[in-house]
Amino acid sequence: MSRPARSTALRPQGGQTGESRTIPARTVSPPHRPSIATSEGLLARLPALLPALLLAALPHVVQAQSREADQALEDLIPDAALDDPKAWANDTDAAKVPVPDPKMLLSPDAIAPLTGIPAITLAWPDATELPPITPLAPDADIGAAAEQAKAAGDALATDTDPGSGRGIGQIPDASLFPVSPQLTLAFPPEADILPEREAVTERFGMLAALRKFGNEEDNLAQLTRRARQDTDLLQQVLKVYGYYDAEVFQSTTGYTAPAEGSGPAPTIDLRKVGVRFDVRPGPRYTFSRISLGDIASARDAAVLTRAFALAPGDPVNSDRIVAERDHLITALGEGGHAFAQVGVPDLSIDHAQRTGELAVPVTSGGQYVIGQVRSSLPDYLSARHLSRLARFRPGDTFRKSRIDDLRQAILATGLVSSVTVTPREAAPAADQKPGVADIDVTLAKAPQRTIAGLIGYSSGEGVRVEASWENRNMFPPEGLVRFRGVVGTREQLAGATYRRNNFFGRDQVLTADLYAQTRRTNAYNARTLSFSTTFEKQTTLIFQKAWVWSTGIELLATSELPAAAGSARTTYFIGALPLRGAYDGSNDLLDPKRGARVSLRFSPEISVQNGTRSSYVRVQFDASAYQPVSRRVVLAERMRLGTIPGTSVSGIAPSRRLYAGGGASVRGFAYQAVGPRDALGNPSGGRSLSEFSLEARVKTGLMSGAVSVVPFVDAGTVGTTASPTINGLKIGMGLGVRYQTSFGPIRIDLGTPLNPAKGDSRIGVYVSLGQAF
């Protein structure tokens, strides 16, 4: 009994979700029997050899015959032939005919000349002039119609070739799953026959050549080719889920092939042609054996085996093989196996038994703990500083996720163009003792110096141009120095900043800032000299954190002139201890689509002006929330409450008071235009603040989805008492546009006040980077 044919399949590493994950099989066929070839020479000699062959074969034939045979056989072969075959053969009439001498047949005298045949004379071809041949031009319409008819007959007719997988016919009462308006999959009505029918439909729809056809550029020949491609594709998709004996039947609607000899085929409107594939999946193959290399000898074999959640008896599924291999790699990397290797899975299919054998080459190695971090550029980024960035310490169990995290943290410094973090064995692993793996960090420097510029505009603040120069590693490691300047219609500034990133811990920043500024607003004109230092735990675009905090000291001297007529310029000396804590539960720092944010600022301050000292506290509470209403619409809300208890408005410098209005506040109103005003209508600021905003962020689909429109409504008020209020609430509304870039959305908002005061502009324009909140 011969063994069943087996096919072995190799699964390539990786693969996208949408790819067909079948494993191309190589089939080993059984050996063929040798064939006998008959030459032309043997055929030519057969008449001459026939008597001899009969003589040689006759004894063997007659030995199997009885002398008491029937009369027909007795007449053909008499008993005399059995007694003496040779004598019987020589006594026949054919044996008595004399055989001519071959030499006489070839003699010239034996050949008589032919007479009576007239002479034929042919002219030499070069001397003959033939008329030119004019090819017949086929009628274009008839040719095209014939070609279409032939293509239709080849492709759209039922294919009944044995083994082709087509010709099973449409399934009665089939469950239909449309892929497109003109493409449908039909499955048996019993859902348990193919539980993955939805997944098969989705994957086939992503890859099918027929999912888009019927436009003006398509023709029947293209439909033919695509239909055949999709038949094979569907069978490959079914193999992904373990159905290796699936049959697919292709049929069409909206088209009838023309009869033979019926003339030109009618014009075909491919938009009315539908294609249906009926699928009978057949039995589903299961795993008969699964091998995972040397995992059984590992100390944590049970954990690793559970990570590869496939067992004998489970259905063969290529996607599951890839996914469980990834799970196994993760389990090895997180379980201390610093040098584990996992090869490409090998799946062997037995079609006779309808099973598959899976072998995943695994070399687990030993388990390791982390040793020391080594830097390839110790004078640029030292090993000590890199250890501060790491979320592990020497002696911790090796975890690959922590190694990847360190690599991202180093890239986030902006000081390197590339970084490689690899373990290196410092001490081998023993039977019961883990080994030690040092972490080698190979760095390539990035440019340290940057020149940057920023241009902005908003109603009430005018144009603002900012430029800066910085060296991000002037004082290694990560000691940044920045010089900046601002030139605008209402602001001029010159300043210097020193910042130490990752100061005594990851994402902890120490900042010292010194600047001189002149600023003119609708509320005041101030000339300020300020020095501040801040120590904070910050969030970044790469590592967005849920909780952040900051603390610091602020010292400033400011000479300010209120906008009110007749006011005198006053000099204030202010000292503050600003504190801030915040929670960020949103999903994105610049463009949140879900979640919430809450922050609280608390700054005790002392102000001295003209010998008079005032003590007060500036408090501000901010909250925002984001809800996705649909795939294209996000609803965003914001609330801000502020208060300054402890002194009157006159005891607070105009630049330290609370204001509302502008692009980050109540849009539609100018900067600082919401709140109390003096006799001339100029903003005077207050001690309490209330703001509310609501906007819908709607994706338009324009420019590949990069453009969104944002209708919004804002409201706010400022009071002279310390208690937030809604008295005198100002409301603005408008429409914004967002253009999504790789570094965040660019915002352009146009707003108008619904209840403007005298002198308020009817339109406010605001341009910035990032969402309004």
mmCIF file of C-alpha atoms in Angstrom, residues 586-594 597 624-638 667 693-700 707-712 735-738 740 745 747 749 770-773:
data_model
loop_
_atom_site.group_PDB
_atom_site.id
_atom_site.type_symbol
_atom_site.label_atom_id
_atom_site.label_comp_id
_atom_site.label_asym_id
_atom_site.label_seq_id
_atom_site.Cartn_x
_atom_site.Cartn_y
_atom_site.Cartn_z
ATOM 1 C CA SER A 586 -6.148 61.966 26.462
ATOM 2 C CA ASN A 587 -4.852 59.840 23.629
ATOM 3 C CA ASP A 588 -2.747 62.538 21.938
ATOM 4 C CA LEU A 589 -0.851 65.581 23.120
ATOM 5 C CA LEU A 590 -1.553 67.863 20.136
ATOM 6 C CA ASP A 591 -4.716 66.358 18.636
ATOM 7 C CA PRO A 592 -6.719 64.465 21.290
ATOM 8 C CA LYS A 593 -9.731 62.438 20.190
ATOM 9 C CA ARG A 594 -10.762 60.802 23.461
ATOM 10 C CA ARG A 597 -7.344 66.531 31.009
ATOM 11 C CA SER A 624 -11.218 69.468 29.045
ATOM 12 C CA ALA A 625 -12.844 66.329 27.637
ATOM 13 C CA TYR A 626 -12.966 64.657 24.220
ATOM 14 C CA GLN A 627 -15.556 62.190 22.902
ATOM 15 C CA PRO A 628 -15.584 60.542 19.450
ATOM 16 C CA VAL A 629 -19.170 60.795 18.202
ATOM 17 C CA SER A 630 -18.408 58.879 14.996
ATOM 18 C CA ARG A 631 -15.428 57.943 12.885
ATOM 19 C CA ARG A 632 -15.238 61.483 11.546
ATOM 20 C CA VAL A 633 -16.546 63.637 14.391
ATOM 21 C CA VAL A 634 -14.946 64.402 17.760
ATOM 22 C CA LEU A 635 -16.773 66.543 20.320
ATOM 23 C CA ALA A 636 -14.492 68.621 22.594
ATOM 24 C CA GLU A 637 -15.390 70.674 25.692
ATOM 25 C CA ARG A 638 -13.302 72.975 27.909
ATOM 26 C CA ARG A 667 -12.748 83.419 20.115
ATOM 27 C CA SER A 693 -15.854 76.209 25.073
ATOM 28 C CA LEU A 694 -17.542 73.615 22.875
ATOM 29 C CA GLU A 695 -16.431 72.525 19.400
ATOM 30 C CA ALA A 696 -16.944 69.685 16.927
ATOM 31 C CA ARG A 697 -13.901 68.491 14.973
ATOM 32 C CA VAL A 698 -15.207 67.056 11.696
ATOM 33 C CA LYS A 699 -12.967 65.296 9.167
ATOM 34 C CA THR A 700 -13.852 66.188 5.588
ATOM 35 C CA VAL A 707 -8.421 68.720 6.348
ATOM 36 C CA SER A 708 -11.038 69.110 9.078
ATOM 37 C CA VAL A 709 -13.621 71.783 9.777
ATOM 38 C CA VAL A 710 -14.384 72.865 13.348
ATOM 39 C CA PRO A 711 -17.552 74.782 14.252
ATOM 40 C CA PHE A 712 -17.194 76.228 17.762
ATOM 41 C CA LEU A 735 -15.735 78.129 12.118
ATOM 42 C CA GLY A 736 -12.201 76.802 11.995
ATOM 43 C CA VAL A 737 -10.073 74.750 9.623
ATOM 44 C CA ARG A 738 -7.429 72.219 10.673
ATOM 45 C CA GLN A 740 -3.084 67.767 9.834
ATOM 46 C CA PRO A 745 -2.584 70.224 13.199
ATOM 47 C CA ARG A 747 -5.212 75.808 13.201
ATOM 48 C CA ASP A 749 -10.122 79.982 13.293
ATOM 49 C CA GLY A 770 -2.245 72.527 17.643
ATOM 50 C CA GLN A 771 -5.877 72.440 18.640
ATOM 51 C CA ALA A 772 -7.388 75.323 20.602
ATOM 52 C CA PHE A 773 -7.459 73.060 23.701
#
